[in-house]
CSV table of N, CA and C in Angstrom, one decimal:
chain,number,residue,atom,x,y,z
F,243,UNK,N,5.2,-16.1,0.1
F,243,UNK,CA,3.9,-15.7,-0.5
F,243,UNK,C,4.1,-14.4,-1.3
F,244,UNK,N,4.8,-13.4,-0.8
F,244,UNK,CA,5.1,-12.2,-1.6
F,244,UNK,C,6.3,-12.4,-2.5
F,245,UNK,N,6.2,-11.8,-3.7
F,245,UNK,CA,7.4,-11.8,-4.6
F,245,UNK,C,7.3,-10.6,-5.4
F,246,UNK,N,8.4,-10.2,-6.0
F,246,UNK,CA,8.4,-9.1,-6.9
F,246,UNK,C,7.5,-9.4,-8.2
F,247,UNK,N,6.8,-8.4,-8.6
F,247,UNK,CA,5.9,-8.6,-9.7
F,247,UNK,C,6.8,-8.6,-11.0
F,248,UNK,N,6.4,-9.3,-12.0
F,248,UNK,CA,7.0,-9.3,-13.3
F,248,UNK,C,6.0,-8.8,-14.3
F,249,UNK,N,6.4,-8.3,-15.5
F,249,UNK,CA,5.4,-7.7,-16.4
F,249,UNK,C,4.2,-8.6,-16.7
F,250,UNK,N,4.4,-9.9,-16.7
F,250,UNK,CA,3.2,-10.8,-16.9
F,250,UNK,C,2.1,-10.6,-15.8
F,251,UNK,N,2.5,-10.2,-14.7
F,251,UNK,CA,1.6,-10.0,-13.5
F,251,UNK,C,0.8,-8.7,-13.7
F,252,UNK,N,1.3,-7.7,-14.4
F,252,UNK,CA,0.8,-6.4,-14.4
F,252,UNK,C,-0.7,-6.3,-14.7
F,253,UNK,N,-1.3,-7.0,-15.7
F,253,UNK,CA,-2.7,-6.9,-15.9
F,253,UNK,C,-3.5,-7.4,-14.7
F,254,UNK,N,-3.1,-8.4,-14.0
F,254,UNK,CA,-3.8,-8.9,-12.9
F,254,UNK,C,-3.6,-7.9,-11.7
F,255,UNK,N,-2.4,-7.3,-11.5
F,255,UNK,CA,-2.2,-6.3,-10.5
F,255,UNK,C,-3.2,-5.1,-10.8
F,256,UNK,N,-3.3,-4.7,-12.0
F,256,UNK,CA,-4.2,-3.6,-12.4
F,256,UNK,C,-5.7,-3.9,-12.0
F,257,UNK,N,-6.1,-5.2,-12.4
F,257,UNK,CA,-7.5,-5.6,-12.2
F,257,UNK,C,-7.8,-5.6,-10.7
F,258,UNK,N,-6.9,-6.3,-9.9
F,258,UNK,CA,-7.1,-6.4,-8.5
F,258,UNK,C,-7.1,-5.1,-7.8
F,259,UNK,N,-6.2,-4.2,-8.1
F,259,UNK,CA,-6.2,-2.9,-7.5
F,259,UNK,C,-7.4,-2.1,-7.8
F,260,UNK,N,-7.8,-2.1,-9.1
F,260,UNK,CA,-9.0,-1.4,-9.5
F,260,UNK,C,-10.2,-1.9,-8.7
F,261,UNK,N,-10.4,-3.2,-8.8
F,261,UNK,CA,-11.6,-3.8,-8.2
F,261,UNK,C,-11.6,-3.6,-6.7
F,262,UNK,N,-10.5,-3.7,-6.0
F,262,UNK,CA,-10.4,-3.6,-4.6
F,262,UNK,C,-10.8,-2.1,-4.2
F,263,UNK,N,-10.3,-1.2,-4.8
F,263,UNK,CA,-10.6,0.2,-4.5
F,263,UNK,C,-12.0,0.6,-4.9
F,264,UNK,N,-12.5,0.1,-6.0
F,264,UNK,CA,-13.9,0.4,-6.4
F,264,UNK,C,-14.9,-0.3,-5.5
F,265,UNK,N,-14.7,-1.5,-5.2
F,265,UNK,CA,-15.7,-2.3,-4.4
F,265,UNK,C,-15.7,-1.8,-3.0
F,266,UNK,N,-14.6,-1.3,-2.5
F,266,UNK,CA,-14.6,-0.7,-1.1
F,266,UNK,C,-15.2,0.7,-1.1
F,267,UNK,N,-15.5,1.2,-2.3
F,267,UNK,CA,-16.2,2.5,-2.4
F,267,UNK,C,-15.2,3.7,-2.1
F,268,UNK,N,-13.9,3.5,-2.2
F,268,UNK,CA,-13.0,4.5,-1.9
F,268,UNK,C,-13.0,5.6,-2.9
F,269,UNK,N,-13.1,5.3,-4.2
F,269,UNK,CA,-13.1,6.2,-5.3
F,269,UNK,C,-14.1,5.8,-6.3
F,270,UNK,N,-14.6,6.8,-7.1
F,270,UNK,CA,-15.4,6.5,-8.3
F,270,UNK,C,-14.5,6.1,-9.4
F,271,UNK,N,-15.0,5.4,-10.3
F,271,UNK,CA,-14.2,4.9,-11.4
F,271,UNK,C,-13.5,6.0,-12.2
F,272,UNK,N,-14.1,7.2,-12.3
F,272,UNK,CA,-13.5,8.3,-13.0
F,272,UNK,C,-12.6,9.2,-12.2
F,273,UNK,N,-12.4,8.9,-10.9
F,273,UNK,CA,-11.5,9.7,-10.1
F,273,UNK,C,-10.1,9.7,-10.6
F,274,UNK,N,-9.4,10.8,-10.6
F,274,UNK,CA,-8.1,10.9,-11.2
F,274,UNK,C,-7.1,9.9,-10.5
F,275,UNK,N,-7.3,9.6,-9.3
F,275,UNK,CA,-6.4,8.6,-8.6
F,275,UNK,C,-6.4,7.2,-9.2
F,276,UNK,N,-7.6,6.9,-9.8
F,276,UNK,CA,-7.7,5.5,-10.3
F,276,UNK,C,-6.7,5.3,-11.5
F,277,UNK,N,-6.4,6.4,-12.2
F,277,UNK,CA,-5.4,6.2,-13.3
F,277,UNK,C,-4.0,6.0,-12.8
F,278,UNK,N,-3.7,6.6,-11.6
F,278,UNK,CA,-2.5,6.4,-10.9
F,278,UNK,C,-2.4,4.9,-10.5
F,279,UNK,N,-3.5,4.4,-9.8
F,279,UNK,CA,-3.5,3.1,-9.4
F,279,UNK,C,-3.3,2.1,-10.5
F,280,UNK,N,-3.9,2.4,-11.7
F,280,UNK,CA,-3.9,1.4,-12.8
F,280,UNK,C,-2.6,1.5,-13.6
F,281,UNK,N,-1.7,2.4,-13.4
F,281,UNK,CA,-0.5,2.5,-14.2
F,281,UNK,C,0.6,1.7,-13.5
F,282,UNK,N,0.4,0.4,-13.5
F,282,UNK,CA,1.3,-0.5,-12.9
F,282,UNK,C,2.7,-0.5,-13.5
F,283,UNK,N,2.8,-0.3,-14.8
F,283,UNK,CA,4.1,-0.2,-15.5
F,283,UNK,C,4.9,1.0,-14.9
F,284,UNK,N,4.3,2.1,-14.7
F,284,UNK,CA,5.0,3.3,-14.2
F,284,UNK,C,5.4,3.0,-12.7
F,285,UNK,N,4.5,2.4,-11.9
F,285,UNK,CA,4.9,2.0,-10.6
F,285,UNK,C,6.1,1.1,-10.5
F,286,UNK,N,6.1,0.1,-11.4
F,286,UNK,CA,7.2,-0.9,-11.4
F,286,UNK,C,8.5,-0.3,-11.8
F,287,UNK,N,8.4,0.8,-12.6
F,287,UNK,CA,9.6,1.4,-13.1
F,287,UNK,C,10.3,2.3,-12.0
F,288,UNK,N,9.4,2.8,-11.1
F,288,UNK,CA,9.9,3.8,-10.1
F,288,UNK,C,9.8,3.4,-8.7
F,289,UNK,N,9.3,2.1,-8.5
F,289,UNK,CA,9.2,1.6,-7.1
F,289,UNK,C,9.2,0.1,-7.2
F,290,UNK,N,9.0,-0.6,-6.1
F,290,UNK,CA,8.9,-2.1,-6.2
F,290,UNK,C,7.5,-2.5,-6.1
F,291,UNK,N,7.0,-3.2,-7.1
F,291,UNK,CA,5.6,-3.7,-7.0
F,291,UNK,C,5.7,-5.2,-6.7
F,292,UNK,N,5.0,-5.6,-5.6
F,292,UNK,CA,5.1,-7.0,-5.1
F,292,UNK,C,3.7,-7.6,-5.3
F,293,UNK,N,3.6,-8.9,-5.4
F,293,UNK,CA,2.4,-9.6,-5.5
F,293,UNK,C,2.4,-10.8,-4.5
F,294,UNK,N,1.2,-11.1,-4.1
F,294,UNK,CA,1.0,-12.3,-3.2
F,294,UNK,C,0.2,-13.3,-4.1
F,295,UNK,N,0.6,-14.5,-3.9
F,295,UNK,CA,-0.1,-15.6,-4.7
F,295,UNK,C,-0.7,-16.6,-3.7
F,296,UNK,N,-1.8,-17.2,-4.2
F,296,UNK,CA,-2.5,-18.3,-3.6
F,296,UNK,C,-2.9,-19.3,-4.7
F,297,UNK,N,-2.5,-20.5,-4.5
F,297,UNK,CA,-2.7,-21.6,-5.5
F,297,UNK,C,-2.3,-21.1,-6.9
F,298,UNK,N,-1.1,-20.5,-6.9
F,298,UNK,CA,-0.6,-20.1,-8.2
F,298,UNK,C,-1.2,-18.9,-8.9
F,299,UNK,N,-2.1,-18.2,-8.2
F,299,UNK,CA,-2.8,-17.1,-8.8
F,299,UNK,C,-2.4,-15.8,-8.0
F,300,UNK,N,-2.2,-14.7,-8.7
F,300,UNK,CA,-2.0,-13.4,-8.0
F,300,UNK,C,-3.3,-13.0,-7.3
F,301,UNK,N,-3.2,-12.8,-6.0
F,301,UNK,CA,-4.4,-12.4,-5.2
F,301,UNK,C,-4.3,-11.1,-4.5
F,302,UNK,N,-3.1,-10.5,-4.5
F,302,UNK,CA,-2.9,-9.2,-3.9
F,302,UNK,C,-1.7,-8.5,-4.5
F,303,UNK,N,-1.6,-7.2,-4.3
F,303,UNK,CA,-0.5,-6.4,-4.8
F,303,UNK,C,-0.2,-5.3,-3.8
F,304,UNK,N,1.0,-4.8,-3.8
F,304,UNK,CA,1.4,-3.7,-3.0
F,304,UNK,C,2.6,-3.1,-3.6
F,305,UNK,N,2.8,-1.8,-3.3
F,305,UNK,CA,4.0,-1.0,-3.8
F,305,UNK,C,4.8,-0.6,-2.7
F,306,UNK,N,6.1,-0.9,-2.8
F,306,UNK,CA,7.1,-0.6,-1.7
F,306,UNK,C,8.1,0.5,-2.2
F,307,UNK,N,8.3,1.5,-1.4
F,307,UNK,CA,9.2,2.6,-1.8
F,307,UNK,C,10.0,3.1,-0.6
F,308,UNK,N,10.9,4.0,-0.8
F,308,UNK,CA,11.7,4.6,0.2
F,308,UNK,C,11.8,6.1,0.1
F,309,UNK,N,12.3,6.7,1.1
F,309,UNK,CA,12.4,8.2,1.2
F,309,UNK,C,13.1,8.7,-0.1
F,310,UNK,N,12.6,9.7,-0.7
F,310,UNK,CA,13.2,10.4,-1.8
F,310,UNK,C,12.9,9.8,-3.2
F,311,UNK,N,12.2,8.6,-3.2
F,311,UNK,CA,11.9,8.0,-4.4
F,311,UNK,C,10.5,8.5,-5.0
F,312,UNK,N,10.3,8.4,-6.3
F,312,UNK,CA,9.1,9.0,-6.9
F,312,UNK,C,7.8,8.6,-6.3
F,313,UNK,N,7.6,7.4,-5.8
F,313,UNK,CA,6.3,7.0,-5.3
F,313,UNK,C,6.2,7.2,-3.8
F,314,UNK,N,7.3,7.7,-3.2
F,314,UNK,CA,7.2,7.9,-1.7
F,314,UNK,C,6.4,9.2,-1.5
F,315,UNK,N,5.4,9.1,-0.6
F,315,UNK,CA,4.7,10.3,-0.2
F,315,UNK,C,5.1,10.8,1.2
F,316,UNK,N,5.5,9.9,2.1
F,316,UNK,CA,5.8,10.3,3.5
F,316,UNK,C,7.0,9.7,4.1
F,317,UNK,N,7.6,8.8,3.4
F,317,UNK,CA,8.8,8.1,4.0
F,317,UNK,C,9.9,9.1,4.4
F,318,UNK,N,10.4,9.0,5.6
F,318,UNK,CA,11.5,9.7,6.0
F,318,UNK,C,12.8,8.8,5.9
F,319,UNK,N,13.9,9.4,6.0
F,319,UNK,CA,15.1,8.6,6.1
F,319,UNK,C,15.0,7.5,7.1
F,320,UNK,N,15.4,6.3,6.7
F,320,UNK,CA,15.3,5.1,7.6
F,320,UNK,C,13.9,4.4,7.7
F,321,UNK,N,13.1,4.8,6.7
F,321,UNK,CA,11.7,4.2,6.7
F,321,UNK,C,11.5,3.6,5.3
F,322,UNK,N,10.8,2.4,5.3
F,322,UNK,CA,10.3,1.8,4.2
F,322,UNK,C,8.8,2.3,4.2
F,323,UNK,N,8.3,2.6,3.0
F,323,UNK,CA,6.9,3.0,2.9
F,323,UNK,C,6.2,2.0,1.9
F,324,UNK,N,5.0,1.6,2.3
F,324,UNK,CA,4.2,0.8,1.3
F,324,UNK,C,2.9,1.5,1.1
F,325,UNK,N,2.5,1.3,-0.2
F,325,UNK,CA,1.3,2.0,-0.7
F,325,UNK,C,0.5,1.0,-1.5
F,326,UNK,N,-0.8,1.4,-1.8
F,326,UNK,CA,-1.6,0.8,-2.8
F,326,UNK,C,-1.8,-0.7,-2.5
F,327,UNK,N,-1.8,-1.1,-1.2
F,327,UNK,CA,-2.1,-2.5,-0.9
F,327,UNK,C,-3.5,-2.8,-1.3
F,328,UNK,N,-3.7,-3.8,-2.1
F,328,UNK,CA,-5.0,-4.2,-2.6
F,328,UNK,C,-5.1,-5.8,-2.7
F,329,UNK,N,-6.2,-6.3,-2.1
F,329,UNK,CA,-6.4,-7.7,-2.1
F,329,UNK,C,-7.6,-7.9,-3.1
F,330,UNK,N,-7.5,-8.9,-3.9
F,330,UNK,CA,-8.6,-9.3,-4.8
F,330,UNK,C,-9.9,-9.4,-4.0
F,331,UNK,N,-11.0,-8.8,-4.3
F,331,UNK,CA,-12.2,-8.9,-3.5
F,331,UNK,C,-12.6,-10.3,-3.3
F,332,UNK,N,-12.3,-11.2,-4.2
F,332,UNK,CA,-12.7,-12.6,-4.1
F,332,UNK,C,-11.9,-13.3,-3.0
F,333,UNK,N,-10.8,-12.7,-2.5
F,333,UNK,CA,-10.0,-13.3,-1.5
F,333,UNK,C,-9.9,-12.4,-0.2
F,334,UNK,N,-10.7,-11.4,-0.1
F,334,UNK,CA,-10.7,-10.5,1.1
F,334,UNK,C,-11.3,-11.3,2.2
F,335,UNK,N,-10.8,-10.9,3.4
F,335,UNK,CA,-11.3,-11.5,4.6
F,335,UNK,C,-10.6,-12.8,5.0
F,336,UNK,N,-9.7,-13.3,4.2
F,336,UNK,CA,-9.0,-14.6,4.4
F,336,UNK,C,-7.6,-14.5,5.0
F,337,UNK,N,-7.2,-13.3,5.3
F,337,UNK,CA,-5.9,-13.1,5.9
F,337,UNK,C,-4.8,-12.8,4.9
F,338,UNK,N,-5.1,-12.6,3.6
F,338,UNK,CA,-4.1,-12.3,2.6
F,338,UNK,C,-3.4,-10.9,2.9
F,339,UNK,N,-4.2,-9.9,3.2
F,339,UNK,CA,-3.6,-8.6,3.4
F,339,UNK,C,-2.8,-8.6,4.7
F,340,UNK,N,-3.2,-9.3,5.7
F,340,UNK,CA,-2.4,-9.4,7.0
F,340,UNK,C,-1.1,-10.1,6.7
F,341,UNK,N,-1.2,-11.2,5.9
F,341,UNK,CA,0.1,-12.0,5.6
F,341,UNK,C,1.0,-11.1,4.8
F,342,UNK,N,0.5,-10.3,3.9
F,342,UNK,CA,1.3,-9.4,3.1
F,342,UNK,C,2.0,-8.4,3.9
F,343,UNK,N,1.3,-7.8,4.8
F,343,UNK,CA,1.9,-6.7,5.7
F,343,UNK,C,2.9,-7.4,6.6
F,344,UNK,N,2.7,-8.5,7.1
F,344,UNK,CA,3.7,-9.2,7.9
F,344,UNK,C,4.9,-9.5,7.2
F,345,UNK,N,4.8,-9.9,5.9
F,345,UNK,CA,6.0,-10.1,5.1
F,345,UNK,C,6.8,-8.9,4.8
F,346,UNK,N,6.0,-7.8,4.6
F,346,UNK,CA,6.7,-6.5,4.4
F,346,UNK,C,7.5,-6.1,5.6
F,347,UNK,N,6.9,-6.3,6.8
F,347,UNK,CA,7.6,-6.0,8.1
F,347,UNK,C,8.9,-6.9,8.2
F,348,UNK,N,8.8,-8.2,7.8
F,348,UNK,CA,10.0,-9.0,7.9
F,348,UNK,C,11.0,-8.6,6.9
F,349,UNK,N,10.6,-8.2,5.7
F,349,UNK,CA,11.5,-7.7,4.7
F,349,UNK,C,12.2,-6.5,5.2
F,350,UNK,N,11.5,-5.6,5.7
F,350,UNK,CA,12.1,-4.3,6.2
F,350,UNK,C,13.1,-4.5,7.3
F,351,UNK,N,12.9,-5.5,8.2
F,351,UNK,CA,13.8,-5.8,9.2
F,351,UNK,C,15.2,-6.3,8.7
F,352,UNK,N,15.2,-6.8,7.5
F,352,UNK,CA,16.4,-7.3,6.9
F,352,UNK,C,17.2,-6.3,6.1
F,353,UNK,N,16.6,-5.1,6.0
F,353,UNK,CA,17.3,-4.0,5.2
F,353,UNK,C,18.1,-3.1,6.1
F,354,UNK,N,19.4,-2.9,5.6
F,354,UNK,CA,20.3,-2.1,6.4
F,354,UNK,C,19.7,-0.6,6.4
F,355,UNK,N,19.7,0.0,7.5
F,355,UNK,CA,19.3,1.4,7.6
F,355,UNK,C,17.8,1.6,7.7
F,356,UNK,N,17.1,0.6,7.7
F,356,UNK,CA,15.6,0.8,7.8
F,356,UNK,C,15.2,0.5,9.2
F,357,UNK,N,14.6,1.4,9.9
F,357,UNK,CA,14.2,1.3,11.3
F,357,UNK,C,12.7,1.3,11.5
F,358,UNK,N,12.0,1.7,10.5
F,358,UNK,CA,10.5,1.8,10.7
F,358,UNK,C,9.8,1.6,9.3
F,359,UNK,N,8.5,1.4,9.4
F,359,UNK,CA,7.7,1.4,8.2
F,359,UNK,C,6.6,2.5,8.3
F,360,UNK,N,6.4,3.2,7.3
F,360,UNK,CA,5.4,4.3,7.3
F,360,UNK,C,4.4,4.0,6.2
F,361,UNK,N,3.1,4.4,6.5
F,361,UNK,CA,2.0,4.2,5.5
F,361,UNK,C,1.1,5.4,5.6
F,362,UNK,N,0.4,5.7,4.6
F,362,UNK,CA,-0.7,6.7,4.5
F,362,UNK,C,-2.0,6.0,4.3
F,363,UNK,N,-3.0,6.4,5.0
F,363,UNK,CA,-4.3,5.8,4.7
F,363,UNK,C,-5.4,6.9,4.9
F,364,UNK,N,-6.3,6.9,3.9
F,364,UNK,CA,-7.4,7.9,4.0
F,364,UNK,C,-8.2,7.6,5.3
F,365,UNK,N,-8.8,8.7,5.8
F,365,UNK,CA,-9.6,8.5,7.1
F,365,UNK,C,-10.7,7.5,6.9
F,366,UNK,N,-11.2,7.4,5.7
F,366,UNK,CA,-12.4,6.5,5.5
F,366,UNK,C,-12.0,5.0,5.3
F,367,UNK,N,-10.7,4.7,5.3
F,367,UNK,CA,-10.3,3.3,5.0
F,367,UNK,C,-10.2,2.6,6.4
F,368,UNK,N,-11.3,2.4,7.0
F,368,UNK,CA,-11.4,1.9,8.4
F,368,UNK,C,-10.9,0.4,8.5
F,369,UNK,N,-11.2,-0.4,7.5
F,369,UNK,CA,-10.8,-1.8,7.6
F,369,UNK,C,-9.2,-1.8,7.6
F,370,UNK,N,-8.6,-1.0,6.8
F,370,UNK,CA,-7.2,-1.0,6.7
F,370,UNK,C,-6.6,-0.5,8.1
F,371,UNK,N,-7.2,0.5,8.7
F,371,UNK,CA,-6.7,1.0,10.0
F,371,UNK,C,-6.7,-0.1,11.0
F,372,UNK,N,-7.8,-0.9,11.1
F,372,UNK,CA,-7.9,-1.9,12.0
F,372,UNK,C,-6.8,-3.0,11.8
F,373,UNK,N,-6.5,-3.3,10.6
F,373,UNK,CA,-5.4,-4.2,10.2
F,373,UNK,C,-4.1,-3.7,10.7
F,374,UNK,N,-3.8,-2.4,10.3
F,374,UNK,CA,-2.5,-1.8,10.6
F,374,UNK,C,-2.3,-1.8,12.1
F,375,UNK,N,-3.3,-1.4,12.9
F,375,UNK,CA,-3.2,-1.3,14.3
F,375,UNK,C,-2.9,-2.7,14.9
F,376,UNK,N,-3.6,-3.7,14.4
F,376,UNK,CA,-3.4,-5.0,14.9
F,376,UNK,C,-2.0,-5.6,14.7
F,377,UNK,N,-1.3,-5.0,13.7
F,377,UNK,CA,0.1,-5.4,13.4
F,377,UNK,C,1.2,-4.5,13.9
F,378,UNK,N,0.8,-3.6,14.9
F,378,UNK,CA,1.7,-2.8,15.6
F,378,UNK,C,2.0,-1.4,15.0
F,379,UNK,N,1.2,-1.0,14.0
F,379,UNK,CA,1.3,0.3,13.5
F,379,UNK,C,0.6,1.3,14.4
F,380,UNK,N,1.1,2.5,14.6
F,380,UNK,CA,0.5,3.5,15.4
F,380,UNK,C,0.4,4.8,14.6
F,381,UNK,N,-0.7,5.5,14.9
F,381,UNK,CA,-0.9,6.8,14.3
F,381,UNK,C,0.2,7.8,14.5
F,382,UNK,N,0.6,8.5,13.5
F,382,UNK,CA,1.5,9.6,13.7
F,382,UNK,C,0.8,10.9,13.2
F,383,UNK,N,-0.1,11.4,14.0
F,383,UNK,CA,-1.0,12.5,13.5
F,383,UNK,C,-0.2,13.8,13.2
F,384,UNK,N,1.0,13.9,13.7
F,384,UNK,CA,1.8,15.1,13.3
F,384,UNK,C,2.2,15.1,11.9
F,385,UNK,N,2.1,13.9,11.2
F,385,UNK,CA,2.5,13.8,9.8
F,385,UNK,C,1.3,13.7,8.9
F,386,UNK,N,0.1,13.8,9.4
F,386,UNK,CA,-1.1,13.7,8.5
F,386,UNK,C,-1.0,14.8,7.5
F,387,UNK,N,-1.7,14.6,6.4
F,387,UNK,CA,-1.7,15.6,5.3
F,387,UNK,C,-2.9,15.5,4.4
F,388,UNK,N,-3.2,16.5,3.7
F,388,UNK,CA,-4.4,16.6,2.8
F,388,UNK,C,-3.9,16.4,1.4
F,389,UNK,N,-4.7,15.7,0.6
F,389,UNK,CA,-4.5,15.5,-0.8
F,389,UNK,C,-4.6,16.9,-1.5
F,390,UNK,N,-3.6,17.2,-2.3
F,390,UNK,CA,-3.6,18.5,-3.0
F,390,UNK,C,-4.9,18.7,-3.8
F,391,UNK,N,-5.5,19.8,-3.5
F,391,UNK,CA,-6.7,20.2,-4.3
F,391,UNK,C,-8.0,19.4,-3.9
F,392,UNK,N,-7.9,18.6,-2.9
F,392,UNK,CA,-9.1,17.9,-2.5
F,392,UNK,C,-9.2,17.9,-0.9
F,393,UNK,N,-10.4,17.7,-0.5
F,393,UNK,CA,-10.6,17.8,1.0
F,393,UNK,C,-10.6,16.4,1.5
F,394,UNK,N,-9.5,15.7,1.2
F,394,UNK,CA,-9.3,14.3,1.7
F,394,UNK,C,-8.1,14.3,2.7
F,395,UNK,N,-8.4,14.0,3.9
F,395,UNK,CA,-7.3,13.9,4.9
F,395,UNK,C,-6.7,12.5,4.9
F,396,UNK,N,-5.4,12.5,4.9
F,396,UNK,CA,-4.7,11.2,4.9
F,396,UNK,C,-4.0,11.1,6.2
F,397,UNK,N,-4.2,10.0,6.9
F,397,UNK,CA,-3.6,9.7,8.2
F,397,UNK,C,-2.3,8.9,7.9
F,398,UNK,N,-1.3,9.2,8.7
F,398,UNK,CA,0.0,8.4,8.7
F,398,UNK,C,0.1,7.5,9.8
F,399,UNK,N,0.4,6.2,9.5
F,399,UNK,CA,0.7,5.2,10.5
F,399,UNK,C,2.2,4.8,10.4
F,400,UNK,N,2.7,4.5,11.5
F,400,UNK,CA,4.2,4.1,11.5
F,400,UNK,C,4.4,2.9,12.5
F,401,UNK,N,5.3,2.1,12.1
F,401,UNK,CA,5.6,0.9,12.9
F,401,UNK,C,7.2,0.9,13.1
F,402,UNK,N,7.6,1.0,14.3
F,402,UNK,CA,9.0,0.9,14.6
F,402,UNK,C,9.4,-0.6,14.5
F,403,UNK,N,10.6,-0.8,13.9
F,403,UNK,CA,11.0,-2.2,13.8
F,403,UNK,C,11.9,-2.6,15.0
């Protein structure tokens, strides 16, 4: 179901990510983070952008990175970090996000030197928290952090492999 994105996927990754974040009410359309989310080309150049397909159509996207790489916010040595998980609103609630996270876990298990997965999630992203907890992720509150210049607390979740 998950595969590496190719340039032909980028417009759909951009649309899905934008719509998922806006419809969830996470950010306003003019929030500076939206331009980061929409710059799929930059993400793909500096991290791994993956997509999930259903019936031949891209229905979700996620970015995978590792400690010390440009898109890594919190990964420590021995951790895979994923970010910007977004499911097309038309496909939400059908298990696409759960299946994508499960595949990331399986992928991480096959990587030499990777012992855990870490993710950051804003305190208001409650649906995501429920999903992550159900898949074995646990809060790592000692690693929580605030977005620079904003009063947004980001929680860290971690799953030992």
